[in-house]
Short mmCIF file of C-alpha atoms in Angstrom, two decimals:
data_model
loop_
_atom_site.label_atom_id
_atom_site.label_comp_id
_atom_site.label_asym_id
_atom_site.label_seq_id
_atom_site.Cartn_x
_atom_site.Cartn_y
_atom_site.Cartn_z
CA MET D 66 50.13 23.23 68.17
CA ILE D 67 51.43 26.02 70.41
CA ILE D 68 49.81 26.69 73.78
CA ARG D 69 50.67 30.27 74.74
CA LEU D 70 50.47 31.36 78.38
CA PRO D 71 50.83 35.17 78.68
CA ILE D 72 52.04 36.26 82.12
CA ASP D 73 52.00 39.55 84.02
CA VAL D 74 54.55 41.98 82.63
CA LYS D 75 56.17 42.61 86.02
CA SER D 76 56.22 38.98 87.11
CA LEU D 77 59.42 37.64 85.54
CA PHE D 78 62.28 39.94 84.54
CA TYR D 79 66.05 39.87 84.81
CA ASN D 80 69.06 42.22 84.65
CA ILE D 81 66.92 45.19 85.68
CA LYS D 82 68.33 47.24 88.55
CA ASN D 83 65.91 48.19 91.32
CA ASP D 84 66.31 51.94 91.88
CA ASN D 85 63.29 52.13 94.20
CA GLU D 86 63.56 52.49 97.96
CA THR D 87 61.72 49.22 98.66
CA GLY D 88 59.90 46.42 96.87
CA HIS D 89 59.42 46.17 93.10
CA THR D 90 60.78 42.63 92.77
CA ALA D 91 59.43 40.18 90.22
CA THR D 92 56.19 38.60 91.51
CA VAL D 93 56.88 35.27 89.69
CA SER D 94 53.17 34.44 89.53
CA THR D 95 50.07 35.36 87.53
CA PRO D 96 46.42 34.83 88.55
CA ILE D 97 44.41 32.29 86.58
CA ARG D 98 41.18 32.47 88.58
CA GLN D 99 40.23 35.02 91.21
CA TYR D 100 37.16 37.02 92.28
CA GLY D 101 34.97 34.82 90.08
CA SER D 102 36.79 35.59 86.84
CA VAL D 103 39.04 33.28 84.82
CA ASP D 104 41.93 34.15 82.51
CA GLU D 105 40.94 31.88 79.64
CA GLU D 106 44.34 32.05 77.93
CA LEU D 107 46.27 31.19 81.07
CA ALA D 108 43.78 28.45 81.97
CA GLU D 109 45.11 26.52 78.98
CA VAL D 110 47.95 25.46 81.28
CA PHE D 111 45.68 22.56 82.24
CA TRP D 112 46.07 21.19 78.71
CA ILE D 113 49.84 20.88 79.14
CA PRO D 114 51.13 17.45 80.32
CA GLU D 115 52.95 17.37 83.66
CA ASN D 116 55.85 15.30 82.29
CA VAL D 117 56.67 13.69 85.67
CA ASN D 118 55.86 10.39 87.34
CA SER D 119 53.77 10.27 90.52
CA GLU D 120 56.73 9.79 92.87
CA THR D 121 58.64 12.76 91.44
CA ARG D 122 55.50 14.88 91.46
CA GLU D 123 54.96 14.13 95.13
CA GLY D 124 58.52 15.19 95.89
CA ILE D 125 58.15 18.46 93.96
CA VAL D 126 54.86 19.27 95.69
CA GLY D 127 56.48 18.58 99.06
CA ARG D 128 59.30 20.99 98.23
CA ILE D 129 56.81 23.66 97.14
CA MET D 130 54.58 23.35 100.20
CA VAL D 131 57.25 22.99 102.88
CA LYS D 132 57.18 26.70 103.73
CA SER D 133 53.52 27.35 102.96
CA ARG D 134 51.81 29.49 105.61
CA SER D 135 48.26 29.11 104.30
CA GLU D 136 45.96 26.26 103.35
CA ALA D 137 46.44 25.43 99.70
CA ARG D 138 46.88 22.61 97.25
CA ILE D 139 48.95 22.18 94.12
CA VAL D 140 46.59 21.27 91.30
CA LYS D 141 49.09 21.20 88.45
CA VAL D 142 52.84 20.63 88.16
CA CYS D 143 54.64 20.93 84.80
CA VAL D 144 58.30 20.07 84.24
CA PHE D 145 60.18 20.79 81.00
CA ASN D 146 63.56 19.45 79.94
CA LYS D 147 63.45 20.87 76.40
CA ILE D 148 63.73 24.65 76.58
CA THR D 149 64.05 27.39 73.96
CA VAL D 150 64.16 31.17 74.16
CA ASN D 151 62.71 33.20 71.29
CA GLY D 152 62.76 30.05 69.19
CA GLN D 153 66.41 29.17 69.83
CA GLU D 154 67.45 26.08 71.77
CA LEU D 155 68.90 26.50 75.26
CA GLU D 156 71.69 23.95 75.37
CA GLY D 157 72.88 22.25 78.56
CA SER D 158 69.92 23.47 80.58
CA PRO D 159 68.40 21.78 83.63
CA SER D 160 64.62 21.40 83.73
CA PHE D 161 62.23 24.26 84.44
CA CYS D 162 59.08 23.89 86.51
CA PHE D 163 55.93 25.91 86.94
CA TYR D 164 52.82 24.94 88.87
CA VAL D 165 49.27 26.00 89.71
CA ARG D 166 48.45 26.66 93.36
CA GLU D 167 44.88 26.94 94.66
CA GLU D 168 43.92 28.57 97.96
CA THR D 169 41.64 26.26 99.96
CA ALA D 170 41.11 27.88 103.40
CA GLU D 171 37.37 28.22 104.00
CA GLY D 172 36.31 31.74 104.89
CA TYR D 173 39.50 33.16 103.38
CA ILE D 174 38.75 35.97 100.92
CA HIS D 175 40.97 34.32 98.31
CA CYS D 176 39.58 30.81 98.78
CA GLY D 177 39.38 29.20 95.34
CA ARG D 178 41.93 31.54 93.78
CA GLN D 179 44.36 29.84 91.40
CA LYS D 180 47.71 31.24 90.34
CA LEU D 181 50.37 30.06 87.95
CA HIS D 182 53.68 30.14 89.86
CA TYR D 183 57.19 30.03 88.37
CA PRO D 184 59.56 30.91 91.26
CA VAL D 185 63.18 31.48 90.31
CA THR D 186 64.20 29.89 93.62
CA LEU D 187 62.60 26.51 92.88
CA ARG D 188 65.08 23.63 92.85
CA PHE D 189 64.49 19.89 93.01
CA SER D 190 66.74 16.90 92.42
CA GLY D 191 65.33 13.42 91.85
CA ASP D 192 66.31 10.16 90.20
CA GLU D 193 64.98 11.26 86.81
CA THR D 194 64.59 15.02 87.17
CA GLU D 195 66.90 17.95 87.87
CA ILE D 196 64.94 21.19 88.30
CA ASP D 197 66.76 24.49 88.73
CA ASN D 198 64.69 27.49 87.67
CA ARG D 199 67.36 30.05 88.55
CA SER D 200 69.93 28.33 86.35
CA VAL D 201 67.45 28.29 83.46
CA ILE D 202 66.84 32.03 83.78
CA SER D 203 70.59 32.61 84.02
CA LEU D 204 71.17 30.60 80.84
CA ILE D 205 68.45 32.65 79.12
CA SER D 206 70.33 35.76 80.20
CA ASP D 207 73.52 34.35 78.67
CA LYS D 208 71.66 33.58 75.45
CA LEU D 209 70.45 37.19 75.41
CA HIS D 210 74.00 38.45 76.03
CA GLY D 211 73.26 39.79 79.50
CA TYR D 212 70.72 42.40 78.40
CA ALA D 213 67.73 43.34 80.54
CA PHE D 214 64.71 41.31 79.53
CA ILE D 215 61.11 40.53 80.42
CA ILE D 216 59.42 37.17 79.92
CA GLU D 217 56.05 37.92 78.35
CA ALA D 218 54.75 34.38 77.87
CA PHE D 219 55.49 30.68 78.09
CA GLU D 220 54.82 28.79 74.86
CA TYR D 221 54.43 25.01 74.92
CA ASP D 222 54.90 23.11 71.67
CA THR D 223 52.63 20.06 71.87
CA CYS D 224 54.49 18.32 69.02
CA LYS D 225 58.04 18.85 70.27
CA GLY D 226 57.22 18.81 73.98
CA SER D 227 59.34 21.93 74.44
CA LEU D 228 58.81 25.13 76.41
CA ASN D 229 59.69 28.41 74.73
CA PHE D 230 60.32 31.57 76.76
CA ASP D 231 58.99 34.57 74.84
CA ALA D 232 61.60 37.07 76.02
CA THR D 233 61.64 40.76 75.15
CA VAL D 234 64.94 42.62 75.44
CA ILE D 235 64.02 46.02 76.86
CA GLY D 236 67.38 47.64 77.60
CA TYR D 237 71.02 47.38 78.56
CA LYS D 238 72.15 45.36 81.58
CA ASP D 239 71.12 46.94 84.90
CA ILE D 240 68.83 49.49 83.30
CA PRO D 241 66.99 51.23 86.19
CA TYR D 242 63.56 49.78 87.02
CA SER D 243 62.00 53.25 86.73
CA LYS D 244 63.12 53.54 83.10
CA VAL D 245 61.50 50.24 82.18
CA PHE D 246 58.17 50.32 83.96
CA ILE D 247 57.36 53.91 84.95
CA ASN D 248 58.19 55.17 81.48
CA LYS D 249 56.25 52.42 79.75
CA ARG D 250 53.57 54.04 77.60
CA GLY D 251 50.27 54.20 79.42
CA ALA D 252 51.95 54.28 82.81
CA GLY D 253 54.10 57.39 82.67
CA GLY D 254 56.12 59.73 80.51
CA LYS D 255 57.42 59.27 77.00
CA PHE D 256 60.61 60.49 75.32
CA THR D 257 62.01 63.76 76.58
CA ALA D 258 64.34 66.10 74.73
CA ALA D 259 67.06 65.35 77.27
CA PHE D 260 67.30 61.81 75.91
CA SER D 261 66.77 62.59 72.24
CA GLU D 262 69.28 60.98 69.87
CA GLU D 263 68.26 63.27 67.02
CA ALA D 264 70.17 66.32 68.31
CA GLU D 265 73.42 64.76 67.06
CA SER D 266 72.06 64.98 63.48
CA TYR D 267 71.29 68.69 63.44
CA ASP D 268 74.29 69.77 61.36
CA SER D 269 73.77 67.01 58.79
CA GLU D 270 69.99 67.35 58.50
CA ILE D 271 69.16 71.05 58.79
CA ILE D 272 69.96 72.07 55.19
CA ALA D 273 68.01 69.22 53.60
CA LEU D 274 65.10 69.75 55.99
CA ARG D 275 64.86 73.45 55.14
CA GLN D 276 65.11 72.75 51.41
CA LYS D 277 62.25 70.23 51.60
CA LEU D 278 60.03 71.85 54.25
CA GLY D 279 60.83 75.53 53.79
CA TYR D 280 63.61 77.67 55.23
CA GLY D 281 61.26 79.37 57.64
CA ASN D 282 59.68 76.15 58.86
CA VAL D 283 62.67 74.46 60.52
CA ASN D 284 64.82 76.03 63.22
CA PRO D 285 66.64 75.00 66.42
CA GLU D 286 63.48 75.54 68.47
CA ASN D 287 61.30 73.08 66.53
CA PHE D 288 64.03 70.75 65.23
CA ASN D 289 63.17 67.96 67.70
CA ALA D 290 59.48 68.19 66.81
CA VAL D 291 60.26 67.97 63.07
CA MET D 292 62.54 64.98 63.69
CA LYS D 293 59.87 63.32 65.80
CA SER D 294 57.40 63.69 62.93
CA ASN D 295 59.94 62.24 60.51
CA LYS D 296 60.59 59.35 62.89
CA GLU D 297 56.89 58.49 62.85
CA LYS D 298 56.94 58.52 59.03
CA ALA D 299 60.01 56.29 58.99
CA ASP D 300 58.42 53.84 61.43
CA ASP D 301 55.31 53.57 59.24
CA LEU D 302 57.41 52.95 56.13
CA VAL D 303 59.57 50.34 57.85
CA LYS D 304 56.53 48.55 59.24
CA LYS D 305 55.12 48.23 55.70
CA TYR D 306 58.57 47.15 54.48
CA LEU D 307 58.72 44.37 57.09
CA PHE D 308 55.23 43.12 56.26
CA GLY D 309 56.28 43.12 52.61
CA LYS D 310 59.07 40.68 53.50
CA GLY D 311 56.48 38.23 54.78
CA VAL D 312 57.60 38.25 58.42
CA GLU D 313 55.30 37.51 61.36
CA ASN D 314 54.36 39.14 64.67
CA VAL D 315 55.70 42.61 63.84
CA ARG D 316 55.78 44.68 67.03
CA HIS D 317 56.80 48.32 67.44
CA LEU D 318 58.59 47.93 70.75
CA ALA D 319 59.87 51.51 70.91
CA ASP D 320 56.25 52.63 71.15
CA GLU D 321 55.94 50.70 74.43
CA TYR D 322 59.41 51.05 75.94
CA PRO D 323 61.02 54.40 75.05
CA TYR D 324 64.50 53.23 76.04
CA ALA D 325 64.44 49.98 74.05
CA LEU D 326 67.60 49.26 72.07
CA TYR D 327 65.68 48.54 68.88
CA ASP D 328 62.48 49.80 67.27
CA PHE D 329 60.80 46.69 65.89
CA GLU D 330 60.86 43.02 66.70
CA TYR D 331 59.42 40.36 64.43
CA VAL D 332 59.58 36.62 63.79
CA LEU D 333 61.21 35.10 60.72
CA ASN D 334 61.45 31.33 60.31
CA GLY D 335 60.48 30.87 63.95
CA ILE D 336 63.28 33.11 65.29
CA LYS D 337 62.73 36.51 66.91
CA ARG D 338 64.62 39.26 65.11
CA TYR D 339 65.20 42.99 65.63
CA ALA D 340 65.23 46.15 63.51
CA ILE D 341 66.69 49.55 64.38
CA VAL D 342 65.12 52.37 62.36
CA ARG D 343 67.13 55.31 61.14
CA PHE D 344 66.13 58.09 58.73
CA THR D 345 67.50 61.13 56.96
CA SER D 346 66.04 63.96 54.90
CA THR D 347 69.11 63.72 52.66
CA LYS D 348 69.74 61.13 49.94
CA THR D 349 73.02 60.14 51.58
CA GLN D 350 73.18 56.70 53.18
CA TYR D 351 74.36 57.62 56.67
CA PHE D 352 73.09 57.20 60.23
CA ASN D 353 74.17 57.72 63.83
CA LEU D 354 74.07 54.98 66.46
CA PRO D 355 74.86 55.34 70.18
CA VAL D 356 77.39 52.93 71.62
CA ASN D 357 74.80 50.76 73.37
CA LYS D 358 72.96 50.13 70.09
CA ILE D 359 76.22 49.39 68.27
CA LYS D 360 76.97 46.79 70.94
CA PHE D 361 73.47 45.35 70.56
CA CYS D 362 74.00 44.96 66.80
CA ALA D 363 77.27 43.16 67.45
CA ASP D 364 75.87 40.91 70.19
CA PHE D 365 72.79 39.96 68.14
CA SER D 366 74.62 40.04 64.82
CA GLU D 367 72.54 37.23 63.27
CA GLU D 368 69.21 38.68 64.36
CA THR D 369 69.59 42.47 64.02
CA SER D 370 69.65 44.92 61.14
CA VAL D 371 69.54 48.68 60.74
CA ILE D 372 66.84 49.85 58.33
CA LEU D 373 67.55 53.31 56.93
CA VAL D 374 64.98 55.54 55.22
CA CYS D 375 66.65 58.15 53.00
CA ASP D 376 64.94 61.25 51.53
CA ILE D 377 62.20 60.93 54.15
CA ASN D 378 60.63 64.26 53.09
CA GLY D 379 60.89 63.55 49.37
CA ILE D 380 60.73 60.17 47.61
CA PRO D 381 61.80 57.77 50.38
CA GLU D 382 64.25 54.96 49.68
CA ILE D 383 64.76 52.10 52.15
CA TYR D 384 68.07 50.33 52.78
CA GLU D 385 68.82 47.48 55.19
CA TYR D 386 72.23 46.73 56.70
CA GLY D 387 73.50 43.86 58.79
CA ILE D 388 76.57 43.96 61.00
CA TYR D 389 78.79 42.85 58.08
CA GLU D 390 77.80 45.85 55.96
CA MET D 391 78.04 48.19 58.95
CA ASN D 392 81.58 47.07 59.73
CA ARG D 393 82.62 47.96 56.18
CA MET D 394 81.25 51.52 56.40
CA SER D 395 83.42 54.52 57.21
CA LYS D 396 82.86 55.83 60.72
CA THR D 397 83.15 59.07 62.65
CA ILE D 398 83.44 59.27 66.46
CA ASN D 399 81.19 62.09 67.65
CA SER D 400 82.08 62.02 71.32
CA VAL D 401 84.32 60.34 73.90
CA CYS D 402 83.66 60.05 77.65
CA TYR D 403 86.63 60.99 79.83
CA GLU D 404 86.86 59.83 83.46
CA VAL D 405 89.51 60.16 86.14
CA THR D 406 90.20 56.80 87.73
CA GLY D 407 92.68 55.68 90.37
CA GLY D 408 92.89 59.01 92.16
CA GLU D 409 93.74 62.52 91.08
CA ILE D 410 95.60 63.31 87.85
#
């Protein structure tokens, strides 16, 4: 049985650069009970065993409360020495600890409030336990090749006694905070033409588009809009294609995070995997990828594939390529960045 504890989206993230003037750090906590309401999913934390003896628990609670400036009590402490991220084992990891804190000061507006806390700064060393939350998060970052990520939930496996971090890769290392959260759908803008990848395909696509859609119906002014419509078609086709493969938990991440490095994530045999969608109005098997997505494919070579939809405006055909097939394809370099370093030329 898996006990899933979804946490606040801004509460635990890593490798995201704060481009705000102040604040905007990870909160490392999520409310379980406050203002008379209870998060039923998160309350399932009380079904998870603490996995520590009484002496160690007392020591951990003492470490937690040593700097407390308000009346509170620790009602639950959980320690995990078997850790996975997205279904893959985290080798050589110290233990990770989260706990439930309850406010107890009478007359205090938040009296009775309970929060699940998982501070990155928490460390504790005992005879049987070595807790170092920061090291665990750092090892997760290494496992995810240094990309920016958000922890969306903790998942406890009652049979294996392991804690899985459900991590979502949402961009390259040090992606600005404003790109991740302000541009998340529902909280800000969406794609803009300035960041469109489709402009690079104009020369290759325009003839086929005009043949299929009409010579008067596609021009430089509406090219991005036509490509956006085709992208939506391709996403729908790929989603059906993935479901047809029998995968689980298909999620269209690009619909939530416009600057994500992949379009879909899904679970196959317990492992989270990624799909980058590409499409063409031609019947030719070709696609463009920016450098950061090429690097992502190489870094997550076992988990990532490019799914190409050809003849998107005719009779679509779907092809899937892993890094091995991509490395064997012919390639064209569309642009090179030049920079003066070490002084003037």
